[in-house]
PDB file of C-alpha atoms in Angstrom:
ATOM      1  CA  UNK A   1     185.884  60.846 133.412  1.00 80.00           C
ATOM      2  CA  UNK A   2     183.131  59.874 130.745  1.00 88.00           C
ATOM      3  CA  UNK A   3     180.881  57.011 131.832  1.00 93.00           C
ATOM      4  CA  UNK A   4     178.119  54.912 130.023  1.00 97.00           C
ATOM      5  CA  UNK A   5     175.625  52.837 131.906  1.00 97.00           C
ATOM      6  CA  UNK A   6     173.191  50.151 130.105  1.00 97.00           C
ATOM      7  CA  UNK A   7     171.847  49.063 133.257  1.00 96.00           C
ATOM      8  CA  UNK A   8     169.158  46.259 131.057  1.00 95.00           C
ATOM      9  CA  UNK A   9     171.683  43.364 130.438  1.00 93.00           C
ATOM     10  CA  UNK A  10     168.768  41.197 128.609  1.00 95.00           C
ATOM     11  CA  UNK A  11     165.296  42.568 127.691  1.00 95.00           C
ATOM     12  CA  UNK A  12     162.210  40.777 125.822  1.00 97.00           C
ATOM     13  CA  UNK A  13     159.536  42.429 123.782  1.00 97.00           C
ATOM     14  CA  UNK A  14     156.623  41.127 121.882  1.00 98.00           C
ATOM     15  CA  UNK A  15     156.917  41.015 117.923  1.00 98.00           C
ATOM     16  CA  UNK A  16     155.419  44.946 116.653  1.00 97.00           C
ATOM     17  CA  UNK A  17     155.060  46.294 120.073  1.00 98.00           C
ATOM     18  CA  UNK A  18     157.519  49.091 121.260  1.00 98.00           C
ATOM     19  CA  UNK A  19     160.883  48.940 123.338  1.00 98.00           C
ATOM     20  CA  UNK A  20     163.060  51.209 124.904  1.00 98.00           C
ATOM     21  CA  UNK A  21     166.325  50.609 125.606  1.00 98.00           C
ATOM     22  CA  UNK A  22     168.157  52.129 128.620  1.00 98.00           C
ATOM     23  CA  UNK A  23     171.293  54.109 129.013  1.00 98.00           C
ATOM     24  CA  UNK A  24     172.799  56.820 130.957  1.00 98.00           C
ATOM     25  CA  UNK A  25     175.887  58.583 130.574  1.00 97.00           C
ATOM     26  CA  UNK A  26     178.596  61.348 132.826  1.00 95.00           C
ATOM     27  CA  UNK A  27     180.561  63.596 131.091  1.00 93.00           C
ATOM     28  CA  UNK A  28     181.358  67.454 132.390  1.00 91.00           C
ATOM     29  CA  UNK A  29     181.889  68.244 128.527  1.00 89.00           C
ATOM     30  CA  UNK A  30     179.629  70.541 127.156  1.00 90.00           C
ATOM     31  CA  UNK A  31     180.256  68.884 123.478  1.00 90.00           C
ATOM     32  CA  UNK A  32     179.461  65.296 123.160  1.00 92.00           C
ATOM     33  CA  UNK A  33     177.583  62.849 120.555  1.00 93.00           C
ATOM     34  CA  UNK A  34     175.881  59.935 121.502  1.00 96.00           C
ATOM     35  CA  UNK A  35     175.376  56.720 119.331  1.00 97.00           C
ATOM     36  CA  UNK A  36     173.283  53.154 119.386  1.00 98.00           C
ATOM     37  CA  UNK A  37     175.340  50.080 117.787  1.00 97.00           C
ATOM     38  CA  UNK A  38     173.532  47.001 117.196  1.00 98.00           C
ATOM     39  CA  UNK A  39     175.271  43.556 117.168  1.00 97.00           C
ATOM     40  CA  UNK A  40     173.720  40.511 115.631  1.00 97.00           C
ATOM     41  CA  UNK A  41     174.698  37.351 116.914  1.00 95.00           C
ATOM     42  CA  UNK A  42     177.309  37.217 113.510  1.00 93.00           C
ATOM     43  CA  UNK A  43     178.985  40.039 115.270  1.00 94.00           C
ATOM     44  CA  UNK A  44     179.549  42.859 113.699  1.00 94.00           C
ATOM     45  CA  UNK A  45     178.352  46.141 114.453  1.00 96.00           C
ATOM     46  CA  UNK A  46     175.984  48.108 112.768  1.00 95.00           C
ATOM     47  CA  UNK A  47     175.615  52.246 113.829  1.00 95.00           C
ATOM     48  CA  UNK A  48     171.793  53.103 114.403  1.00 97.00           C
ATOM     49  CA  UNK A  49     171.503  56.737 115.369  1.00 97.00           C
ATOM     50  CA  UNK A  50     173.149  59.137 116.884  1.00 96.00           C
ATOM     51  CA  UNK A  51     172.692  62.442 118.856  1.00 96.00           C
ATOM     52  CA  UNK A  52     174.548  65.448 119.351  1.00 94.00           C
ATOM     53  CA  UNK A  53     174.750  67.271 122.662  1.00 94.00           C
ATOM     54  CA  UNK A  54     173.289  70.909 121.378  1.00 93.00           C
ATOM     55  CA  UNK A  55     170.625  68.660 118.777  1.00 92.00           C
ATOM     56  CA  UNK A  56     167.519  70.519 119.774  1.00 89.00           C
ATOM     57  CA  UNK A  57     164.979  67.766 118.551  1.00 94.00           C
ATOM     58  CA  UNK A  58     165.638  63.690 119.412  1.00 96.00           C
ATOM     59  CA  UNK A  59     167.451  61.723 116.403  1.00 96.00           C
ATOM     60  CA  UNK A  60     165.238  59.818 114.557  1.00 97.00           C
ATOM     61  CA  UNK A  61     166.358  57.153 111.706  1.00 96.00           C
ATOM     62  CA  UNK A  62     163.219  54.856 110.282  1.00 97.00           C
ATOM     63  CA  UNK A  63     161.712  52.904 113.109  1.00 98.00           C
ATOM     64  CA  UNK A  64     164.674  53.872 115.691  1.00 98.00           C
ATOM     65  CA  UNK A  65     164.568  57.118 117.844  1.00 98.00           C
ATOM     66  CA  UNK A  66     166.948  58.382 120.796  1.00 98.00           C
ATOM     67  CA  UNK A  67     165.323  59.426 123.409  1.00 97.00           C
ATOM     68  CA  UNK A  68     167.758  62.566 124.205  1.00 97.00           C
ATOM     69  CA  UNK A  69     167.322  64.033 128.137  1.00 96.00           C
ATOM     70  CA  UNK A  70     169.797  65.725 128.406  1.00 95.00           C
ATOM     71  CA  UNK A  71     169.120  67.384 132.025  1.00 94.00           C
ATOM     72  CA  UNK A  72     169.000  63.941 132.859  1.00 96.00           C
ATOM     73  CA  UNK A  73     171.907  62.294 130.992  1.00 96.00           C
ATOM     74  CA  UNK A  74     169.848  59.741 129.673  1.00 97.00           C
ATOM     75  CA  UNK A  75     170.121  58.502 125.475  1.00 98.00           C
ATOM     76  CA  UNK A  76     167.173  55.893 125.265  1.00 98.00           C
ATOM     77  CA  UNK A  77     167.083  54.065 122.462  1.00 98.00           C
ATOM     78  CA  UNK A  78     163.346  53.315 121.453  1.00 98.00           C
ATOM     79  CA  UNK A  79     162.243  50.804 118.660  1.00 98.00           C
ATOM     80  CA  UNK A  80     158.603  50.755 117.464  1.00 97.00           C
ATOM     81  CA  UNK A  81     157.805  47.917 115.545  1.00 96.00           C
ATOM     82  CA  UNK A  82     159.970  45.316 116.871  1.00 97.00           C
ATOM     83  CA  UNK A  83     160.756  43.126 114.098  1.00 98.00           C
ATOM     84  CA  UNK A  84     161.921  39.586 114.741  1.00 98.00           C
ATOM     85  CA  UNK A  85     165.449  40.593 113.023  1.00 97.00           C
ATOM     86  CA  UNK A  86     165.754  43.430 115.517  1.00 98.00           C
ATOM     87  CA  UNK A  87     167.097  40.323 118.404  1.00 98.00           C
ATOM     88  CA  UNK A  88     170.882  41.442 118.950  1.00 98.00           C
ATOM     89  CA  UNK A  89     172.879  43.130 121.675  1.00 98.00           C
ATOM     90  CA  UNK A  90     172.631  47.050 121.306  1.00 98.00           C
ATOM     91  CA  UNK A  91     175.271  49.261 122.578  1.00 98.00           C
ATOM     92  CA  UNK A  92     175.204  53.025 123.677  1.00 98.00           C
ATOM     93  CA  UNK A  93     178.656  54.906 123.474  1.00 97.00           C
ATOM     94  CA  UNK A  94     179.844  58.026 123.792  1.00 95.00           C
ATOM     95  CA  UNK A  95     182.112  60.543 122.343  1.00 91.00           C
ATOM     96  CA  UNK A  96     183.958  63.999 123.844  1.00 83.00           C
ATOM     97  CA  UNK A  97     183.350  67.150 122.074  1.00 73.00           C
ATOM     98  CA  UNK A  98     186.396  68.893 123.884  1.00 73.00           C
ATOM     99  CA  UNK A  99     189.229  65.671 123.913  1.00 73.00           C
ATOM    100  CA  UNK A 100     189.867  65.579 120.416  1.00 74.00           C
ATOM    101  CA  UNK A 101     190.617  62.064 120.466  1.00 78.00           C
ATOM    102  CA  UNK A 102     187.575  60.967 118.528  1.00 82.00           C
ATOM    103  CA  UNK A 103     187.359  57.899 121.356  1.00 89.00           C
ATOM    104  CA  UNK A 104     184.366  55.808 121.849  1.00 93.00           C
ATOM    105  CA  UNK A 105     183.106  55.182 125.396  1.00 94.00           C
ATOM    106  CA  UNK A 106     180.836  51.978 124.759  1.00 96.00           C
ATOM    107  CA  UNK A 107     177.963  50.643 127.659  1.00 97.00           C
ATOM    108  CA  UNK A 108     178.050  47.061 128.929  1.00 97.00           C
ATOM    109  CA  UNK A 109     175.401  46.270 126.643  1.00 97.00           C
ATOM    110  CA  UNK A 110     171.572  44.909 126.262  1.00 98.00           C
ATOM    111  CA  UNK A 111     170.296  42.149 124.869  1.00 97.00           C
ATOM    112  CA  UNK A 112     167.277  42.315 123.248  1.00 98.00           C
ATOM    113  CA  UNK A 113     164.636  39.214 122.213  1.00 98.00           C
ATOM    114  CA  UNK A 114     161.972  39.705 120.128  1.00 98.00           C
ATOM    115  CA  UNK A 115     159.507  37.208 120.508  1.00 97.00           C
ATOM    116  CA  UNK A 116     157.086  36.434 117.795  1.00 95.00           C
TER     117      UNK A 116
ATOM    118  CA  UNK B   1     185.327  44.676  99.442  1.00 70.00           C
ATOM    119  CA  UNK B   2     184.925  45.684 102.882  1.00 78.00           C
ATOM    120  CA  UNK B   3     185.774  49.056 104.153  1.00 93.00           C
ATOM    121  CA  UNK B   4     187.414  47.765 106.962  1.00 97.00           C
ATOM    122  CA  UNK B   5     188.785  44.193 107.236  1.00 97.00           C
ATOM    123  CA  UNK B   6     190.099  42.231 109.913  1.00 98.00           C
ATOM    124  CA  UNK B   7     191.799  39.010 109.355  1.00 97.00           C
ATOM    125  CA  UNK B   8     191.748  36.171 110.553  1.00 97.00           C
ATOM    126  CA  UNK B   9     188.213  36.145 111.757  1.00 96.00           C
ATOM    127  CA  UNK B  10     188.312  33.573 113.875  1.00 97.00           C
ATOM    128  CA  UNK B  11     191.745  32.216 115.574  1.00 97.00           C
ATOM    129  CA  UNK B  12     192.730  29.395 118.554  1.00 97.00           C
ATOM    130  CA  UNK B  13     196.261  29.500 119.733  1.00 97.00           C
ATOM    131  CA  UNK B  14     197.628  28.531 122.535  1.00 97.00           C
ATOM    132  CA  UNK B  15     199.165  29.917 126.001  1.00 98.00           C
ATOM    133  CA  UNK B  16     202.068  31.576 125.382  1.00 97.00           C
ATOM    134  CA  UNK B  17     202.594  32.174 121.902  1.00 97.00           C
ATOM    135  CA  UNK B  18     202.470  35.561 120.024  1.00 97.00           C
ATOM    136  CA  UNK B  19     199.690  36.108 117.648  1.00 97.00           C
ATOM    137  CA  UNK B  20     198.949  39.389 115.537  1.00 98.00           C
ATOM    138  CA  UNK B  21     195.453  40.261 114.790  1.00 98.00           C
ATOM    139  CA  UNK B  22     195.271  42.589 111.077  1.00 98.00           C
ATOM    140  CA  UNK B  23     193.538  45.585 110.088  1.00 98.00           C
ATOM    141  CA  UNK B  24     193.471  47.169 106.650  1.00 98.00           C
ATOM    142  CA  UNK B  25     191.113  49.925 105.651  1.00 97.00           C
ATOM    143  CA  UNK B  26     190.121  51.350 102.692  1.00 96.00           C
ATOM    144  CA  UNK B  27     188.005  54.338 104.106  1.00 93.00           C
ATOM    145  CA  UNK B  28     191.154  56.537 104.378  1.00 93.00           C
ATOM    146  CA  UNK B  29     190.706  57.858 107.670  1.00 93.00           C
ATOM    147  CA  UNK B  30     193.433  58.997 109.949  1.00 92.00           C
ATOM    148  CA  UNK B  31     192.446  57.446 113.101  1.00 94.00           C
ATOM    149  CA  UNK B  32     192.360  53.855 113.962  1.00 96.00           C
ATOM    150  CA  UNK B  33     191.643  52.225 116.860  1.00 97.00           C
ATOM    151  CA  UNK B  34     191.954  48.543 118.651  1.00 98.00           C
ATOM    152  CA  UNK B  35     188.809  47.531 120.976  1.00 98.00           C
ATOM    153  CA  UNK B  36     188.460  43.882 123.089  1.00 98.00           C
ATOM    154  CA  UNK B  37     184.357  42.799 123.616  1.00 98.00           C
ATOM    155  CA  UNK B  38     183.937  40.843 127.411  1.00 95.00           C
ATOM    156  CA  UNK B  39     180.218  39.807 127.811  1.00 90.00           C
ATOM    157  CA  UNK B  40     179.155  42.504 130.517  1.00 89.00           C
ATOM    158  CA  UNK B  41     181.853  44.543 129.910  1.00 93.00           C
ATOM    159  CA  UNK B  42     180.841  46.381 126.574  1.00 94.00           C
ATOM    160  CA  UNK B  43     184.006  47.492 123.938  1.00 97.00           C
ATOM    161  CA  UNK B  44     186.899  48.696 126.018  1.00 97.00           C
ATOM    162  CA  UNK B  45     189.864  50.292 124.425  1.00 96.00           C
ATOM    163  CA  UNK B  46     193.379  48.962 123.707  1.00 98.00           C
ATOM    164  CA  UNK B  47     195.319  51.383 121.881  1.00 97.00           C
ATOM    165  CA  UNK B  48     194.394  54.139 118.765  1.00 96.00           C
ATOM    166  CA  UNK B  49     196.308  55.735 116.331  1.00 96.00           C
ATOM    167  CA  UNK B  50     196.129  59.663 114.874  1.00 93.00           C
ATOM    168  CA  UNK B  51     198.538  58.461 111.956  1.00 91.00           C
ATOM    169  CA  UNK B  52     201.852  56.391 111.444  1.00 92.00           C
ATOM    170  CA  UNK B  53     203.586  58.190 114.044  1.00 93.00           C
ATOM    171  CA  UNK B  54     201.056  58.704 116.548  1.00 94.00           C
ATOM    172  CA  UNK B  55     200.035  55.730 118.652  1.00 96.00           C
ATOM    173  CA  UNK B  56     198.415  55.650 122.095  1.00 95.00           C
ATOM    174  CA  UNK B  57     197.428  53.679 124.587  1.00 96.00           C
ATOM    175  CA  UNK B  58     194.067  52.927 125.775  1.00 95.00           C
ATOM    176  CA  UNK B  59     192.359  51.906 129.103  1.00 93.00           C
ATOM    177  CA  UNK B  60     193.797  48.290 128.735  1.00 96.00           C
ATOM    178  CA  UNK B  61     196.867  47.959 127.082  1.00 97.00           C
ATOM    179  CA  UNK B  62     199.045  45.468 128.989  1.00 96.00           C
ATOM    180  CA  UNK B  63     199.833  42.853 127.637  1.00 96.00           C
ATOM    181  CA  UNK B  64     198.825  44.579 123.533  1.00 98.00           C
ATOM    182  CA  UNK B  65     201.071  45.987 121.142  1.00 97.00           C
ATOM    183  CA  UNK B  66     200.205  47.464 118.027  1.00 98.00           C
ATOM    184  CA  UNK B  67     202.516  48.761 114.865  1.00 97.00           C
ATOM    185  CA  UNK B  68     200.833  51.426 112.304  1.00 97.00           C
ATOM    186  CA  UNK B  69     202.599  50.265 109.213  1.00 93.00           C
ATOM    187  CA  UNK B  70     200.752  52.549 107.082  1.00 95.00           C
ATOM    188  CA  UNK B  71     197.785  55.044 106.984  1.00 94.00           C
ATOM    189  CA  UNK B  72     195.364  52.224 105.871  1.00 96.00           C
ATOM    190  CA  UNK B  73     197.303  48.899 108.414  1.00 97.00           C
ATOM    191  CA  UNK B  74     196.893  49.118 112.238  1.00 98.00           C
ATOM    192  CA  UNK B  75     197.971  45.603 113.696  1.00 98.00           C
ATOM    193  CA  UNK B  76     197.281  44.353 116.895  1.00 98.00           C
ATOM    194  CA  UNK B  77     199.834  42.120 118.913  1.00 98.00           C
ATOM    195  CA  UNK B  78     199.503  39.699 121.763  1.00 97.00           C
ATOM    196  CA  UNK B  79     203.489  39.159 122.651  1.00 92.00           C
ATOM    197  CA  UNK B  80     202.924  36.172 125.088  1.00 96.00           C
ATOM    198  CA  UNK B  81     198.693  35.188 124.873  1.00 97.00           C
ATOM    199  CA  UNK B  82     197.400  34.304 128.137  1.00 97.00           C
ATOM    200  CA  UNK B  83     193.393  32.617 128.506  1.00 97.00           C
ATOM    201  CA  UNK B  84     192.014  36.108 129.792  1.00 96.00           C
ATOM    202  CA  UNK B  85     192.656  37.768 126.270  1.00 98.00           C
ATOM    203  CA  UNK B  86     190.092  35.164 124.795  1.00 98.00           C
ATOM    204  CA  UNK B  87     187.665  37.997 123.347  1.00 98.00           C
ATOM    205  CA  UNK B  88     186.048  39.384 120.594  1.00 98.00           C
ATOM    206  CA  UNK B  89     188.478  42.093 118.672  1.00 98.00           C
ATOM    207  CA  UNK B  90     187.614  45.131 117.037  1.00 98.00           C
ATOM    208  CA  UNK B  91     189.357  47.372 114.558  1.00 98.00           C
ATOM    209  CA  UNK B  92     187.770  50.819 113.941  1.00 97.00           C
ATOM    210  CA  UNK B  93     188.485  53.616 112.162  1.00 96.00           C
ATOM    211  CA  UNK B  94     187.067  57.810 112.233  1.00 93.00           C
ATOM    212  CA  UNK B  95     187.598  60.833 110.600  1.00 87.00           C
ATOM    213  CA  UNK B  96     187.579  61.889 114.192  1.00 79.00           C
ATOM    214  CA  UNK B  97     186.589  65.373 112.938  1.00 79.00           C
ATOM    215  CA  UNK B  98     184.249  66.167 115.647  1.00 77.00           C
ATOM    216  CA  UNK B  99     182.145  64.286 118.211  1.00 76.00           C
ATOM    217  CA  UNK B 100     179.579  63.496 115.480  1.00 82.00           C
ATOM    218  CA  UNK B 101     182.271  61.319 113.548  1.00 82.00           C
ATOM    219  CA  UNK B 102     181.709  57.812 114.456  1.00 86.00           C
ATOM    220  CA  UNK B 103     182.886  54.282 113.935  1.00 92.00           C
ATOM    221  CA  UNK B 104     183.181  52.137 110.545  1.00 94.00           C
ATOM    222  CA  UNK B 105     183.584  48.955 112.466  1.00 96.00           C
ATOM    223  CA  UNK B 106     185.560  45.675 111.271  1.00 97.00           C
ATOM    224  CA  UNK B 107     183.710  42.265 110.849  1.00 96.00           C
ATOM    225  CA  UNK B 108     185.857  41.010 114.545  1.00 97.00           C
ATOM    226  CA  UNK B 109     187.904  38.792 115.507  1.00 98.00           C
ATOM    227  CA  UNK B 110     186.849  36.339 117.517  1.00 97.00           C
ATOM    228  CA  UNK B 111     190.253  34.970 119.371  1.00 98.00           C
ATOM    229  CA  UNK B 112     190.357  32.160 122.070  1.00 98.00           C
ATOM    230  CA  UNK B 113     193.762  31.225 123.744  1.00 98.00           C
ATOM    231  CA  UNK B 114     193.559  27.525 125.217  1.00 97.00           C
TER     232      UNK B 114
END
């Protein structure tokens, strides 16, 4: 069965310095994709990045990057910069190349505060 | 508009009564899906949907009902609420064409049963 684990529940990190973000995941598929959510404290969710399983090179989008190992089956999220609007809860998550259900497995979640 | 929206946003209602949560989505995607948000727990899944005919359940569907009235409608249902079902709700929908296809997420509903 597929598994994520966000191990950080809460995590604090100085205004423009550099954060990553834990999570690890189980899956025996071969074909997977890997995402980052973030939720502001209004709630909704907002996608970040994501990774594919057979991506070569670690996802990138502006100042987010994952952090893809895969030998490892770790998806760290990192954010440079840390902007005081980055505070939120961030969720990895996880879908199956080979179930064809196009199901999410989400983490328990981190919450990051960005101090100024 | 939104691309997906979930009404109400925020509902109280008490032990024992049915209440249906509402999701409408304009994204025309096939899939849908129903998620409940626990602090610790992360998103867990109640029950998706491949179209009007298709509907499954997820890893925590007691208690849940859903009805896929139409490609773009996937309602949730709590027949008899009960105080542990006090969570944040989340519609969803995918093209679900491979594992790269993500979410377009609702706004939430945030539901409390007193």
């Amino acid at each position: 069965a597929q598994k994520i684990t966000q191990t950080q529940p809460g995590m604090f990190v100085q205004e423009k310095e550099a954060v990553t973000l834990d999570c690890t995941y189980d899956t025996s598929d071969q074909s997977y994709g890997l995402f980052w959510y973030k939720q502001p404290s209004s709630g909704e969710m907002i996608f970040l990045i994501y990774q594919g399983s057979y991506d070569e090179q670690n996802a990138t989008e502006g100042r987010y990057s994952l952090n893809f190992q895969k030998a490892r089956k770790s998806a760290n999220l990192v954010i440079s910069a840390s902007q005081l609007g980055d505070s939120a809860m961030y969720f990895c998550a996880m879908s199956s190349g080979s179930s064809n259900t196009g199901k999410l497995i989400f983490g328990q979640g981190t919450t990051l505060q960005v101090k100024p | 508009d939104a691309d997906v929206t979930q009404t109400p946003r925020n509902r109280i209602t008490k032990t024992g009564k049915r209440i249906m949560l509402e999701c409408s989505q304009t994204k025309g995607h096939d899939r849908m899906y129903w998620y409940r948000q626990d602090p610790g727990l992360g998103l867990r899944l109640i029950y998706y949907s491949f179209d009007v005919k298709d509907i499954n359940k997820g890893e925590i569907s007691d208690g849940y009902s859903v009805s896929r009235q139409a490609q773009a409608k996937f309602s949730l249902s709590l027949e008899s609420a009960i105080p542990n079902q006090t969570a944040l709700y989340f519609c969803a929908t995918s093209l679900g064409q491979g594992p790269w296809d993500g979410y377009t997420f609702g706004s939430g509903t945030r539901l409390t049963v007193v």
